mmCIF file of C-alpha atoms in Angstrom:
data_model
loop_
_atom_site.group_PDB
_atom_site.id
_atom_site.type_symbol
_atom_site.label_atom_id
_atom_site.label_comp_id
_atom_site.label_asym_id
_atom_site.label_seq_id
_atom_site.Cartn_x
_atom_site.Cartn_y
_atom_site.Cartn_z
ATOM 1 C CA VAL A 35 14.684 14.224 -6.427
ATOM 2 C CA ASN A 36 17.266 12.598 -8.677
ATOM 3 C CA GLN A 37 15.574 10.118 -11.028
ATOM 4 C CA GLU A 38 18.780 9.262 -12.918
ATOM 5 C CA ARG A 39 18.850 5.595 -11.857
ATOM 6 C CA ALA A 40 15.317 5.106 -10.512
ATOM 7 C CA ARG A 41 14.948 1.597 -12.011
ATOM 8 C CA THR A 42 18.229 0.301 -10.543
ATOM 9 C CA VAL A 43 17.719 1.543 -6.985
ATOM 10 C CA TRP A 44 16.083 -1.727 -5.857
ATOM 11 C CA ASP A 45 18.182 -4.777 -5.050
ATOM 12 C CA SER A 46 17.450 -8.484 -5.432
ATOM 13 C CA THR A 47 16.039 -8.846 -1.899
ATOM 14 C CA TYR A 48 12.909 -6.829 -2.704
ATOM 15 C CA VAL A 49 9.804 -8.987 -3.162
ATOM 16 C CA ALA A 50 8.148 -6.403 -5.439
ATOM 17 C CA VAL A 51 8.421 -2.773 -6.525
ATOM 18 C CA TYR A 52 5.535 -1.100 -8.371
ATOM 19 C CA HIS A 53 6.206 2.187 -10.154
ATOM 20 C CA MET A 54 2.466 2.800 -10.783
ATOM 21 C CA GLU A 55 3.264 3.934 -14.326
ATOM 22 C CA GLU A 56 0.956 1.669 -16.284
ATOM 23 C CA GLU A 57 -1.105 3.665 -18.743
ATOM 24 C CA ASP A 58 -4.863 3.460 -19.115
ATOM 25 C CA THR A 59 -4.809 0.781 -21.836
ATOM 26 C CA SER A 60 -3.248 -1.922 -19.644
ATOM 27 C CA VAL A 61 -4.702 -4.018 -16.824
ATOM 28 C CA THR A 62 -1.342 -5.602 -15.913
ATOM 29 C CA MET A 63 1.005 -3.812 -13.543
ATOM 30 C CA PRO A 64 4.398 -5.539 -13.601
ATOM 31 C CA ASP A 65 6.638 -5.426 -10.570
ATOM 32 C CA SER A 66 10.402 -5.061 -10.787
ATOM 33 C CA THR A 67 11.026 -8.727 -9.937
ATOM 34 C CA ASN A 68 8.291 -10.187 -12.193
ATOM 35 C CA LEU A 69 7.313 -12.506 -9.313
ATOM 36 C CA ASN A 70 4.288 -10.538 -8.121
ATOM 37 C CA ASN A 71 2.777 -8.817 -11.129
ATOM 38 C CA ALA A 72 -0.484 -7.087 -10.242
ATOM 39 C CA THR A 73 -3.789 -6.587 -12.032
ATOM 40 C CA GLN A 74 -5.891 -3.440 -12.150
ATOM 41 C CA THR A 75 -9.701 -3.591 -11.869
ATOM 42 C CA ALA A 76 -9.929 -2.860 -15.624
ATOM 43 C CA ALA A 77 -8.222 -0.703 -18.229
ATOM 44 C CA ALA A 78 -8.272 2.894 -16.893
ATOM 45 C CA GLU A 79 -9.433 1.650 -13.467
ATOM 46 C CA PRO A 80 -7.593 3.148 -11.693
ATOM 47 C CA ASP A 81 -6.549 6.022 -13.967
ATOM 48 C CA PHE A 82 -2.906 6.801 -14.760
ATOM 49 C CA GLY A 83 -1.376 10.250 -14.106
ATOM 50 C CA ALA A 84 1.662 12.269 -13.075
ATOM 51 C CA GLY A 85 2.537 11.635 -9.424
ATOM 52 C CA GLN A 86 4.748 13.015 -6.692
ATOM 53 C CA ILE A 87 7.671 11.029 -8.095
ATOM 54 C CA GLY A 88 7.086 9.657 -11.567
ATOM 55 C CA TYR A 89 3.491 8.484 -11.887
ATOM 56 C CA HIS A 90 0.492 7.442 -9.813
ATOM 57 C CA GLN A 91 -2.738 5.531 -10.166
ATOM 58 C CA ASN A 92 -5.855 7.598 -9.373
ATOM 59 C CA PHE A 93 -8.396 5.476 -7.467
ATOM 60 C CA ASP A 94 -12.048 6.587 -7.786
ATOM 61 C CA GLY A 95 -13.328 5.559 -4.337
ATOM 62 C CA THR A 96 -15.904 3.254 -5.915
ATOM 63 C CA ASN A 97 -14.370 0.048 -7.244
ATOM 64 C CA ASP A 98 -10.714 0.584 -8.231
ATOM 65 C CA MET A 99 -8.041 -1.777 -6.957
ATOM 66 C CA VAL A 100 -4.601 -3.041 -7.941
ATOM 67 C CA GLN A 101 -4.291 -6.631 -6.719
ATOM 68 C CA GLY A 102 -1.132 -8.715 -6.704
ATOM 69 C CA THR A 103 0.349 -11.928 -5.409
ATOM 70 C CA THR A 104 2.558 -12.330 -2.335
ATOM 71 C CA ASN A 105 5.331 -14.663 -3.540
ATOM 72 C CA GLY A 106 8.279 -14.244 -1.153
ATOM 73 C CA MET A 107 6.448 -12.057 1.372
ATOM 74 C CA SER A 108 7.162 -12.948 5.016
ATOM 75 C CA ALA A 109 4.876 -12.952 8.051
ATOM 76 C CA THR A 110 7.979 -12.666 10.246
ATOM 77 C CA ASN A 111 9.408 -9.422 8.862
ATOM 78 C CA GLY A 112 9.044 -7.034 5.973
ATOM 79 C CA SER A 113 8.082 -3.556 4.892
ATOM 80 C CA VAL A 114 5.627 -1.747 2.630
ATOM 81 C CA GLU A 115 5.843 1.861 1.518
ATOM 82 C CA ALA A 116 3.898 4.172 -0.778
ATOM 83 C CA TRP A 117 3.345 7.767 -1.810
ATOM 84 C CA PHE A 118 -0.315 8.747 -1.463
ATOM 85 C CA SER A 119 -2.704 11.683 -1.657
ATOM 86 C CA HIS A 120 -6.300 11.430 -0.469
ATOM 87 C CA ASP A 121 -9.384 13.122 -1.971
ATOM 88 C CA ASN A 122 -12.322 12.764 0.427
ATOM 89 C CA ALA A 123 -12.586 11.205 3.865
ATOM 90 C CA GLY A 124 -15.197 8.472 4.106
ATOM 91 C CA ALA A 125 -15.220 4.989 5.556
ATOM 92 C CA ASP A 126 -11.918 3.299 6.431
ATOM 93 C CA GLU A 127 -9.999 3.639 3.176
ATOM 94 C CA VAL A 128 -7.151 1.278 2.346
ATOM 95 C CA ILE A 129 -3.819 2.292 0.826
ATOM 96 C CA PHE A 130 -2.356 -1.258 1.103
ATOM 97 C CA LYS A 131 -3.812 -4.434 2.548
ATOM 98 C CA HIS A 132 -2.913 -8.081 2.916
ATOM 99 C CA PRO A 133 -6.375 -9.544 3.661
ATOM 100 C CA ASN A 134 -7.874 -10.266 7.020
ATOM 101 C CA ILE A 135 -8.284 -14.032 6.661
ATOM 102 C CA SER A 136 -8.171 -15.578 10.138
ATOM 103 C CA ASP A 137 -6.578 -12.382 11.535
ATOM 104 C CA HIS A 138 -3.407 -12.510 9.414
ATOM 105 C CA ARG A 139 -3.669 -8.911 8.175
ATOM 106 C CA ILE A 140 -1.136 -6.242 7.240
ATOM 107 C CA ALA A 141 -2.605 -2.864 6.264
ATOM 108 C CA ILE A 142 -2.082 0.863 5.804
ATOM 109 C CA LEU A 143 -5.294 2.899 5.811
ATOM 110 C CA ILE A 144 -7.055 6.044 6.946
ATOM 111 C CA ASP A 145 -9.234 5.444 9.993
ATOM 112 C CA SER A 146 -12.684 6.929 9.304
ATOM 113 C CA ALA A 147 -13.427 7.691 12.965
ATOM 114 C CA THR A 148 -10.326 9.840 13.481
ATOM 115 C CA GLY A 149 -9.095 10.825 9.988
ATOM 116 C CA GLN A 150 -5.706 9.504 11.083
ATOM 117 C CA LEU A 151 -3.273 7.270 9.315
ATOM 118 C CA ALA A 152 -3.635 3.758 10.752
ATOM 119 C CA THR A 153 -2.068 0.325 10.439
ATOM 120 C CA GLN A 154 -3.303 -3.198 11.074
ATOM 121 C CA PHE A 155 -1.103 -6.151 11.984
ATOM 122 C CA GLY A 156 -2.152 -9.702 12.850
ATOM 123 C CA ASP A 157 -5.238 -9.720 15.044
ATOM 124 C CA SER A 158 -5.112 -5.996 15.905
ATOM 125 C CA GLY A 159 -7.783 -3.547 14.826
ATOM 126 C CA ASN A 160 -6.886 -0.080 13.594
ATOM 127 C CA LEU A 161 -3.705 1.163 15.302
ATOM 128 C CA THR A 162 -3.762 4.914 14.646
ATOM 129 C CA THR A 163 -0.503 6.822 14.332
ATOM 130 C CA GLY A 164 -1.788 10.203 15.534
ATOM 131 C CA ASP A 165 -1.218 11.733 12.095
ATOM 132 C CA VAL A 166 -4.345 13.425 10.715
ATOM 133 C CA ILE A 167 -4.264 13.224 6.920
ATOM 134 C CA THR A 168 -5.098 16.392 4.969
ATOM 135 C CA ASP A 169 -6.883 15.897 1.647
ATOM 136 C CA ASP A 170 -5.016 16.729 -1.596
ATOM 137 C CA THR A 171 -1.580 16.561 0.078
ATOM 138 C CA TYR A 172 1.070 14.001 -0.853
ATOM 139 C CA TYR A 173 2.554 11.872 1.931
ATOM 140 C CA HIS A 174 5.127 9.089 2.017
ATOM 141 C CA VAL A 175 4.217 6.211 4.339
ATOM 142 C CA MET A 176 6.272 3.181 5.331
ATOM 143 C CA ILE A 177 5.468 0.330 7.686
ATOM 144 C CA THR A 178 7.867 -2.353 8.849
ATOM 145 C CA TRP A 179 7.258 -5.444 10.958
ATOM 146 C CA ASP A 180 9.720 -7.700 12.694
ATOM 147 C CA ASN A 181 8.913 -10.612 15.019
ATOM 148 C CA GLY A 182 5.866 -9.062 16.698
ATOM 149 C CA THR A 183 6.851 -5.387 16.625
ATOM 150 C CA TYR A 184 5.766 -2.892 13.974
ATOM 151 C CA PHE A 185 6.933 0.627 13.127
ATOM 152 C CA ALA A 186 5.096 3.271 11.093
ATOM 153 C CA TYR A 187 6.772 6.239 9.404
ATOM 154 C CA LEU A 188 5.186 9.267 7.759
ATOM 155 C CA ASN A 189 7.376 11.498 5.600
ATOM 156 C CA GLY A 190 10.473 9.846 7.061
ATOM 157 C CA VAL A 191 9.534 10.354 10.732
ATOM 158 C CA GLN A 192 8.636 7.423 12.979
ATOM 159 C CA THR A 193 5.081 8.063 14.167
ATOM 160 C CA ALA A 194 4.133 4.786 15.848
ATOM 161 C CA THR A 195 5.479 1.507 17.164
ATOM 162 C CA ALA A 196 3.809 -1.283 19.107
ATOM 163 C CA SER A 197 3.667 -5.023 19.575
ATOM 164 C CA TYR A 198 1.191 -7.211 17.709
ATOM 165 C CA THR A 199 0.128 -10.863 17.692
ATOM 166 C CA GLY A 200 -1.613 -13.179 15.275
ATOM 167 C CA LEU A 201 0.396 -12.641 12.092
ATOM 168 C CA SER A 202 1.760 -16.059 11.193
ATOM 169 C CA THR A 203 0.499 -16.709 7.649
ATOM 170 C CA ILE A 204 0.822 -14.829 4.371
ATOM 171 C CA HIS A 205 -2.128 -15.420 2.044
ATOM 172 C CA SER A 206 -1.881 -15.404 -1.742
ATOM 173 C CA CYS A 207 -2.966 -11.802 -2.427
ATOM 174 C CA PHE A 208 -2.633 -8.142 -1.447
ATOM 175 C CA ALA A 209 -4.130 -4.957 -2.852
ATOM 176 C CA PHE A 210 -3.433 -1.274 -3.276
ATOM 177 C CA GLY A 211 -6.533 0.901 -3.003
ATOM 178 C CA ALA A 212 -8.951 -1.587 -1.428
ATOM 179 C CA ASN A 213 -9.374 -4.387 1.070
ATOM 180 C CA PRO A 214 -9.124 -7.537 -1.069
ATOM 181 C CA SER A 215 -11.340 -9.306 1.490
ATOM 182 C CA THR A 216 -10.739 -12.994 0.814
ATOM 183 C CA CYS A 217 -8.725 -12.350 -2.378
ATOM 184 C CA THR A 218 -11.960 -12.126 -4.380
ATOM 185 C CA GLY A 219 -13.815 -8.940 -3.378
ATOM 186 C CA THR A 220 -13.243 -5.302 -2.568
ATOM 187 C CA ALA A 221 -14.195 -3.130 0.384
ATOM 188 C CA ASP A 222 -12.842 0.051 2.001
ATOM 189 C CA VAL A 223 -11.901 1.487 -1.402
ATOM 190 C CA TRP A 224 -9.420 4.367 -1.691
ATOM 191 C CA ASP A 225 -10.403 7.783 -3.056
ATOM 192 C CA GLY A 226 -7.190 9.431 -4.226
ATOM 193 C CA ARG A 227 -3.768 8.698 -5.652
ATOM 194 C CA ILE A 228 -1.191 6.034 -4.843
#
């Protein structure tokens, strides 16, 4: 992969881009727009390391989370994408989540019942994609939503699409590596790298 101009690939319409390259001494994770800077649980939580492209944060499956704000994020349409590698299957484990406050959720996770990649939109529960996730393997995931229809992609291949209802409000927070609950707590913590 050509990293020659990695910092200039994003244009001004992006709400946030996180390179996950913050070292263990920092708790702040700046985004490329400086509108939605994120905060790690603590210094070295999650840990910093070499990733699939550039760097990753290594989430311990106990309490690690990177939480940010949602300035400019739209309930009508948008997208989220991430590189991830999972360590151990457990409960539902969140890669990305906009919290489930009054059923206004957006999420990418592994469904514990099936071991499959899953999404959540609006008032839907887990919408599995059919893709069983193998531990210690890197994947690229992307979800998009547009006026009541979502699409999920794994490694560049569309794996799911469906209609959803109930997503009309964007709350003030999101998280990588955990369910931010009501923007104050953590649940469904991730065990692996993002």
